[in-house]
PDB file of C-alpha atoms in Angstrom:
ATOM      1  CA  TRP A   1     166.322 158.764 -27.347  1.00 92.00           C
ATOM      2  CA  ARG A   2     165.950 161.305 -24.729  1.00 93.00           C
ATOM      3  CA  ALA A   3     168.924 163.393 -26.106  1.00 93.00           C
ATOM      4  CA  SER A   4     167.547 163.033 -29.341  1.00 94.00           C
ATOM      5  CA  VAL A   5     164.298 164.855 -28.655  1.00 94.00           C
ATOM      6  CA  GLY A   6     166.114 166.958 -26.075  1.00 95.00           C
ATOM      7  CA  ALA A   7     163.743 165.873 -22.885  1.00 96.00           C
ATOM      8  CA  ALA A   8     164.210 165.878 -19.350  1.00 96.00           C
ATOM      9  CA  PRO A   9     162.622 163.554 -17.200  1.00 96.00           C
ATOM     10  CA  ILE A  10     160.332 164.847 -14.733  1.00 96.00           C
ATOM     11  CA  ALA A  11     158.248 162.037 -13.432  1.00 95.00           C
ATOM     12  CA  ALA A  12     158.666 157.966 -12.963  1.00 95.00           C
ATOM     13  CA  GLU A  13     155.731 155.927 -11.884  1.00 95.00           C
ATOM     14  CA  PHE A  14     153.261 158.815 -12.570  1.00 97.00           C
ATOM     15  CA  ARG A  15     150.106 158.333 -10.893  1.00 97.00           C
ATOM     16  CA  PHE A  16     147.098 159.892 -11.935  1.00 98.00           C
ATOM     17  CA  GLY A  17     143.133 159.340 -10.467  1.00 97.00           C
ATOM     18  CA  PHE A  18     144.162 157.193  -7.309  1.00 97.00           C
ATOM     19  CA  ASP A  19     142.711 158.800  -4.318  1.00 96.00           C
ATOM     20  CA  ASP A  20     146.135 159.664  -2.903  1.00 95.00           C
ATOM     21  CA  ALA A  21     147.363 160.683  -6.374  1.00 95.00           C
ATOM     22  CA  GLU A  22     148.521 163.806  -7.096  1.00 94.00           C
ATOM     23  CA  HIS A  23     147.244 164.302 -10.287  1.00 96.00           C
ATOM     24  CA  ALA A  24     143.869 164.017 -11.677  1.00 97.00           C
ATOM     25  CA  ALA A  25     142.197 161.362 -13.317  1.00 98.00           C
ATOM     26  CA  ALA A  26     142.431 161.089 -17.272  1.00 97.00           C
ATOM     27  CA  GLU A  27     138.932 162.319 -18.637  1.00 97.00           C
ATOM     28  CA  VAL A  28     137.159 161.369 -21.805  1.00 97.00           C
ATOM     29  CA  GLU A  29     134.073 162.545 -22.915  1.00 95.00           C
ATOM     30  CA  VAL A  30     131.439 160.325 -24.299  1.00 95.00           C
ATOM     31  CA  PRO A  31     127.547 160.696 -25.628  1.00 91.00           C
ATOM     32  CA  GLY A  32     125.872 160.894 -22.274  1.00 88.00           C
ATOM     33  CA  GLY A  33     128.826 161.813 -19.547  1.00 94.00           C
ATOM     34  CA  VAL A  34     132.655 161.954 -18.991  1.00 97.00           C
ATOM     35  CA  ILE A  35     134.386 158.390 -18.458  1.00 97.00           C
ATOM     36  CA  ARG A  36     137.569 158.829 -16.151  1.00 97.00           C
ATOM     37  CA  PHE A  37     140.241 156.563 -15.965  1.00 98.00           C
ATOM     38  CA  LEU A  38     143.181 156.190 -13.455  1.00 97.00           C
ATOM     39  CA  GLY A  39     146.339 154.649 -14.032  1.00 97.00           C
ATOM     40  CA  SER A  40     150.132 154.783 -13.545  1.00 97.00           C
ATOM     41  CA  ALA A  41     152.398 155.772 -16.532  1.00 97.00           C
ATOM     42  CA  ASP A  42     156.067 154.196 -15.846  1.00 97.00           C
ATOM     43  CA  LYS A  43     157.911 157.224 -17.351  1.00 97.00           C
ATOM     44  CA  VAL A  44     157.160 161.311 -17.945  1.00 98.00           C
ATOM     45  CA  ASP A  45     159.857 163.824 -19.840  1.00 98.00           C
ATOM     46  CA  VAL A  46     158.893 167.450 -21.216  1.00 98.00           C
ATOM     47  CA  ALA A  47     160.710 169.025 -24.334  1.00 97.00           C
ATOM     48  CA  GLY A  48     159.667 172.507 -24.389  1.00 96.00           C
ATOM     49  CA  ASP A  49     155.993 172.526 -24.646  1.00 97.00           C
ATOM     50  CA  THR A  50     155.661 168.654 -25.301  1.00 98.00           C
ATOM     51  CA  VAL A  51     155.182 165.879 -22.565  1.00 98.00           C
ATOM     52  CA  TYR A  52     156.566 162.652 -23.676  1.00 98.00           C
ATOM     53  CA  ILE A  53     154.654 159.411 -21.928  1.00 98.00           C
ATOM     54  CA  THR A  54     156.618 156.251 -22.181  1.00 98.00           C
ATOM     55  CA  ASP A  55     155.064 152.654 -20.937  1.00 98.00           C
ATOM     56  CA  ILE A  56     158.027 150.170 -20.753  1.00 97.00           C
ATOM     57  CA  LYS A  57     156.944 146.607 -22.100  1.00 97.00           C
ATOM     58  CA  THR A  58     159.209 143.422 -21.132  1.00 95.00           C
ATOM     59  CA  GLY A  59     156.761 141.073 -23.762  1.00 92.00           C
ATOM     60  CA  SER A  60     156.675 141.222 -27.568  1.00 93.00           C
ATOM     61  CA  ALA A  61     155.763 143.935 -29.702  1.00 96.00           C
ATOM     62  CA  ASP A  62     154.011 141.532 -32.522  1.00 92.00           C
ATOM     63  CA  ASN A  63     150.572 142.459 -30.618  1.00 90.00           C
ATOM     64  CA  PHE A  64     151.332 146.622 -30.622  1.00 96.00           C
ATOM     65  CA  ARG A  65     152.881 147.076 -34.231  1.00 96.00           C
ATOM     66  CA  ARG A  66     149.465 147.899 -35.538  1.00 95.00           C
ATOM     67  CA  ILE A  67     148.733 150.803 -33.673  1.00 97.00           C
ATOM     68  CA  ALA A  68     151.454 152.604 -36.165  1.00 95.00           C
ATOM     69  CA  PRO A  69     152.419 150.190 -38.992  1.00 94.00           C
ATOM     70  CA  LYS A  70     155.286 151.203 -41.094  1.00 90.00           C
ATOM     71  CA  ARG A  71     153.092 150.482 -44.363  1.00 91.00           C
ATOM     72  CA  GLY A  72     149.259 149.797 -44.167  1.00 92.00           C
ATOM     73  CA  THR A  73     146.689 151.940 -42.299  1.00 93.00           C
ATOM     74  CA  PRO A  74     147.177 152.361 -38.322  1.00 95.00           C
ATOM     75  CA  ASN A  75     144.941 150.914 -36.040  1.00 96.00           C
ATOM     76  CA  ARG A  76     145.511 153.266 -33.366  1.00 96.00           C
ATOM     77  CA  THR A  77     143.798 151.339 -30.333  1.00 96.00           C
ATOM     78  CA  VAL A  78     144.032 148.068 -32.308  1.00 95.00           C
ATOM     79  CA  ASP A  79     140.459 147.260 -32.136  1.00 94.00           C
ATOM     80  CA  GLY A  80     139.721 148.869 -28.765  1.00 94.00           C
ATOM     81  CA  THR A  81     141.932 146.494 -26.823  1.00 92.00           C
ATOM     82  CA  LYS A  82     145.323 149.045 -26.706  1.00 96.00           C
ATOM     83  CA  LEU A  83     144.032 152.125 -24.517  1.00 96.00           C
ATOM     84  CA  GLN A  84     146.467 153.024 -22.750  1.00 96.00           C
ATOM     85  CA  LEU A  85     148.767 155.304 -24.756  1.00 97.00           C
ATOM     86  CA  PRO A  86     145.879 157.976 -25.151  1.00 98.00           C
ATOM     87  CA  VAL A  87     144.724 157.713 -21.674  1.00 98.00           C
ATOM     88  CA  TYR A  88     148.446 158.279 -20.198  1.00 98.00           C
ATOM     89  CA  ALA A  89     148.829 160.724 -23.084  1.00 97.00           C
ATOM     90  CA  LYS A  90     145.522 162.793 -21.775  1.00 97.00           C
ATOM     91  CA  ALA A  91     146.532 162.589 -18.011  1.00 97.00           C
ATOM     92  CA  ALA A  92     149.871 164.094 -18.454  1.00 97.00           C
ATOM     93  CA  LEU A  93     149.393 167.098 -20.625  1.00 97.00           C
ATOM     94  CA  ALA A  94     146.484 167.618 -18.152  1.00 96.00           C
ATOM     95  CA  ALA A  95     148.992 167.446 -15.301  1.00 96.00           C
ATOM     96  CA  VAL A  96     152.248 169.341 -16.856  1.00 96.00           C
ATOM     97  CA  GLU A  97     151.852 173.104 -16.718  1.00 94.00           C
ATOM     98  CA  GLY A  98     152.978 174.481 -20.152  1.00 95.00           C
ATOM     99  CA  ALA A  99     152.246 171.497 -22.007  1.00 96.00           C
ATOM    100  CA  GLU A 100     150.468 171.808 -25.026  1.00 97.00           C
ATOM    101  CA  ARG A 101     151.029 168.709 -26.923  1.00 97.00           C
ATOM    102  CA  ALA A 102     151.379 164.833 -25.901  1.00 98.00           C
ATOM    103  CA  ALA A 103     153.278 162.241 -27.530  1.00 97.00           C
ATOM    104  CA  ALA A 104     153.112 158.405 -25.743  1.00 98.00           C
ATOM    105  CA  GLN A 105     155.057 155.695 -26.792  1.00 98.00           C
ATOM    106  CA  TYR A 106     155.703 152.155 -25.877  1.00 98.00           C
ATOM    107  CA  TRP A 107     159.090 151.046 -25.505  1.00 98.00           C
ATOM    108  CA  PHE A 108     159.755 147.639 -25.817  1.00 98.00           C
ATOM    109  CA  VAL A 109     162.950 146.550 -23.461  1.00 97.00           C
ATOM    110  CA  ASN A 110     163.150 142.791 -23.728  1.00 95.00           C
ATOM    111  CA  GLY A 111     163.799 139.875 -26.224  1.00 95.00           C
ATOM    112  CA  LYS A 112     163.479 140.195 -29.714  1.00 95.00           C
ATOM    113  CA  SER A 113     161.424 143.537 -29.599  1.00 96.00           C
ATOM    114  CA  ALA A 114     164.655 144.772 -27.547  1.00 97.00           C
ATOM    115  CA  GLY A 115     164.900 148.809 -28.623  1.00 96.00           C
ATOM    116  CA  GLU A 116     161.758 149.055 -30.091  1.00 97.00           C
ATOM    117  CA  ARG A 117     159.178 151.950 -29.871  1.00 97.00           C
ATOM    118  CA  VAL A 118     155.961 152.328 -31.024  1.00 97.00           C
ATOM    119  CA  ASN A 119     154.811 155.888 -30.826  1.00 97.00           C
ATOM    120  CA  LEU A 120     151.238 157.682 -30.934  1.00 97.00           C
ATOM    121  CA  ASP A 121     150.820 161.446 -30.480  1.00 97.00           C
ATOM    122  CA  LEU A 122     147.942 162.658 -28.917  1.00 96.00           C
ATOM    123  CA  THR A 123     146.446 164.804 -31.734  1.00 96.00           C
ATOM    124  CA  ASP A 124     142.729 166.310 -32.130  1.00 96.00           C
ATOM    125  CA  ASP A 125     141.801 163.495 -34.647  1.00 96.00           C
ATOM    126  CA  LEU A 126     142.807 160.894 -32.316  1.00 96.00           C
ATOM    127  CA  ASP A 127     141.326 162.597 -29.037  1.00 96.00           C
ATOM    128  CA  GLN A 128     137.888 162.124 -31.228  1.00 96.00           C
ATOM    129  CA  HIS A 129     138.598 158.979 -32.382  1.00 96.00           C
ATOM    130  CA  PHE A 130     139.622 157.873 -28.692  1.00 97.00           C
ATOM    131  CA  SER A 131     136.211 159.241 -27.473  1.00 97.00           C
ATOM    132  CA  HIS A 132     134.072 156.961 -30.299  1.00 96.00           C
ATOM    133  CA  VAL A 133     136.007 154.243 -29.158  1.00 97.00           C
ATOM    134  CA  VAL A 134     135.593 154.612 -25.323  1.00 97.00           C
ATOM    135  CA  GLY A 135     132.143 155.673 -25.714  1.00 96.00           C
ATOM    136  CA  SER A 136     131.148 152.430 -27.808  1.00 95.00           C
ATOM    137  CA  LEU A 137     132.840 150.049 -25.142  1.00 95.00           C
ATOM    138  CA  VAL A 138     131.165 151.766 -22.823  1.00 95.00           C
ATOM    139  CA  SER A 139     127.306 151.979 -24.521  1.00 94.00           C
ATOM    140  CA  GLY A 140     127.698 148.265 -25.508  1.00 92.00           C
ATOM    141  CA  VAL A 141     128.359 147.393 -22.230  1.00 91.00           C
ATOM    142  CA  ALA A 142     125.441 149.423 -20.932  1.00 91.00           C
ATOM    143  CA  ARG A 143     123.379 147.488 -23.300  1.00 90.00           C
ATOM    144  CA  GLY A 144     124.610 144.048 -22.075  1.00 90.00           C
ATOM    145  CA  HIS A 145     126.755 143.556 -25.212  1.00 87.00           C
ATOM    146  CA  PHE A 146     130.152 142.585 -23.654  1.00 79.00           C
ATOM    147  CA  PHE A 147     131.453 139.285 -24.832  1.00 75.00           C
ATOM    148  CA  LYS A 148     134.571 137.532 -25.436  1.00 73.00           C
ATOM    149  CA  LYS A 149     136.371 138.176 -28.637  1.00 76.00           C
ATOM    150  CA  THR A 150     138.765 135.466 -29.076  1.00 72.00           C
ATOM    151  CA  SER A 151     141.550 134.554 -31.683  1.00 71.00           C
ATOM    152  CA  LYS A 152     140.083 134.113 -35.070  1.00 70.00           C
ATOM    153  CA  ASP A 153     141.928 130.628 -35.743  1.00 72.00           C
ATOM    154  CA  PRO A 154     141.031 127.577 -33.559  1.00 72.00           C
ATOM    155  CA  GLY A 155     143.758 126.975 -30.688  1.00 67.00           C
ATOM    156  CA  PHE A 156     146.891 124.853 -31.707  1.00 66.00           C
ATOM    157  CA  LEU A 157     149.395 123.810 -29.436  1.00 65.00           C
ATOM    158  CA  TRP A 158     149.233 127.141 -27.349  1.00 67.00           C
ATOM    159  CA  VAL A 159     147.638 129.868 -25.797  1.00 69.00           C
ATOM    160  CA  ASP A 160     147.013 132.891 -27.890  1.00 67.00           C
ATOM    161  CA  CYS A 161     144.739 134.798 -25.829  1.00 68.00           C
ATOM    162  CA  GLU A 162     144.814 133.919 -21.837  1.00 69.00           C
ATOM    163  CA  TYR A 163     141.606 135.804 -21.103  1.00 67.00           C
ATOM    164  CA  CYS A 164     139.845 133.729 -23.545  1.00 67.00           C
ATOM    165  CA  THR A 165     141.336 130.277 -22.427  1.00 69.00           C
ATOM    166  CA  PRO A 166     140.882 130.016 -18.449  1.00 65.00           C
ATOM    167  CA  GLY A 167     143.319 127.917 -17.172  1.00 68.00           C
ATOM    168  CA  GLY A 168     144.661 126.911 -20.796  1.00 64.00           C
ATOM    169  CA  ALA A 169     141.945 124.741 -21.276  1.00 66.00           C
ATOM    170  CA  GLY A 170     141.179 125.929 -24.983  1.00 70.00           C
ATOM    171  CA  HIS A 171     138.749 128.669 -26.315  1.00 74.00           C
ATOM    172  CA  GLU A 172     136.651 126.786 -29.017  1.00 77.00           C
ATOM    173  CA  SER A 173     133.639 126.810 -27.402  1.00 77.00           C
ATOM    174  CA  THR A 174     134.250 130.767 -26.585  1.00 78.00           C
ATOM    175  CA  ARG A 175     135.246 131.042 -30.660  1.00 80.00           C
ATOM    176  CA  THR A 176     132.338 129.205 -31.808  1.00 83.00           C
ATOM    177  CA  ALA A 177     129.816 131.345 -29.478  1.00 83.00           C
ATOM    178  CA  TYR A 178     131.583 134.701 -30.463  1.00 84.00           C
ATOM    179  CA  LEU A 179     131.250 133.898 -34.202  1.00 85.00           C
ATOM    180  CA  ALA A 180     127.548 132.894 -33.803  1.00 86.00           C
ATOM    181  CA  LYS A 181     126.998 136.373 -32.809  1.00 86.00           C
ATOM    182  CA  ARG A 182     129.440 138.461 -34.452  1.00 87.00           C
ATOM    183  CA  ARG A 183     127.323 138.732 -37.609  1.00 85.00           C
ATOM    184  CA  HIS A 184     124.074 140.262 -35.694  1.00 90.00           C
ATOM    185  CA  ALA A 185     122.869 143.807 -36.688  1.00 90.00           C
ATOM    186  CA  ASP A 186     122.334 144.930 -33.291  1.00 92.00           C
ATOM    187  CA  LEU A 187     125.743 144.440 -32.211  1.00 92.00           C
ATOM    188  CA  LEU A 188     126.864 147.040 -35.084  1.00 92.00           C
ATOM    189  CA  PRO A 189     127.664 150.161 -32.927  1.00 92.00           C
ATOM    190  CA  LEU A 190     130.114 147.866 -31.051  1.00 94.00           C
ATOM    191  CA  LEU A 191     131.637 145.743 -34.085  1.00 93.00           C
ATOM    192  CA  ASP A 192     132.624 148.822 -35.921  1.00 94.00           C
ATOM    193  CA  VAL A 193     135.495 149.076 -33.023  1.00 94.00           C
ATOM    194  CA  ILE A 194     136.044 145.807 -32.112  1.00 93.00           C
ATOM    195  CA  ASP A 195     135.497 143.765 -35.135  1.00 92.00           C
ATOM    196  CA  PRO A 196     135.178 146.078 -38.155  1.00 92.00           C
ATOM    197  CA  ASP A 197     135.183 142.786 -40.468  1.00 91.00           C
ATOM    198  CA  ALA A 198     132.362 141.702 -39.323  1.00 91.00           C
ATOM    199  CA  ALA A 199     130.854 145.051 -39.029  1.00 93.00           C
ATOM    200  CA  ASN A 200     131.408 145.391 -42.971  1.00 94.00           C
ATOM    201  CA  GLU A 201     129.795 141.961 -43.559  1.00 92.00           C
ATOM    202  CA  ILE A 202     126.733 143.444 -41.856  1.00 93.00           C
ATOM    203  CA  ARG A 203     126.666 146.113 -44.212  1.00 93.00           C
ATOM    204  CA  ASP A 204     127.420 144.254 -47.127  1.00 93.00           C
ATOM    205  CA  ALA A 205     124.421 142.125 -46.157  1.00 90.00           C
ATOM    206  CA  GLN A 206     121.787 144.564 -45.581  1.00 91.00           C
ATOM    207  CA  ALA A 207     122.650 146.424 -48.966  1.00 92.00           C
ATOM    208  CA  ARG A 208     122.393 143.231 -50.887  1.00 91.00           C
ATOM    209  CA  GLU A 209     118.862 142.733 -49.282  1.00 88.00           C
ATOM    210  CA  GLU A 210     118.005 146.291 -49.912  1.00 88.00           C
ATOM    211  CA  ALA A 211     119.232 145.668 -53.565  1.00 88.00           C
ATOM    212  CA  HIS A 212     117.141 142.776 -53.417  1.00 79.00           C
ATOM    213  CA  ASP A 213     113.873 144.121 -52.604  1.00 70.00           C
TER     214      ASP A 213
END
């Protein structure tokens, strides 16, 4: 890959935002302020005025392909659950002298996904979209709208969401609670990010009510 883009490595474990880190936090402007992220990117390369950031993954690519699918519409943050690449790209772009654009990627190195890469360029459009996503998540937390979004399907024989299934005990109660909340109109700004289908269902219901009136 490095030879194909003519890149040279400049950093491994690129740390930013920590008290002892050389590089500043990644900043994301949101309504009402700035959100600062700290982190550590696995690998940073440079080719010309482009900085390339790589996050190495040992697991499956299944939950990441929606970022840049071969067919269909990209879901660049996978409903607000995949924020790493834009954060890393913003941090590296700000830190590397002479860099004018950033391209980030997940590189999968193990199992059935070995050798696969999922790419995401930090364009102006992505930057605006990412600010919207982060702003929606943060404002949701500020309003107390922060809850577990489980799998749409009942659990069956395996744990598909470790965060929703403490100790592997099952997520059905959490799933039922989420399904009861996901059509509440007060959650619409957050649902636009984390559950677009629910947001569309709310808007459709509102439109039907207005037409009926």
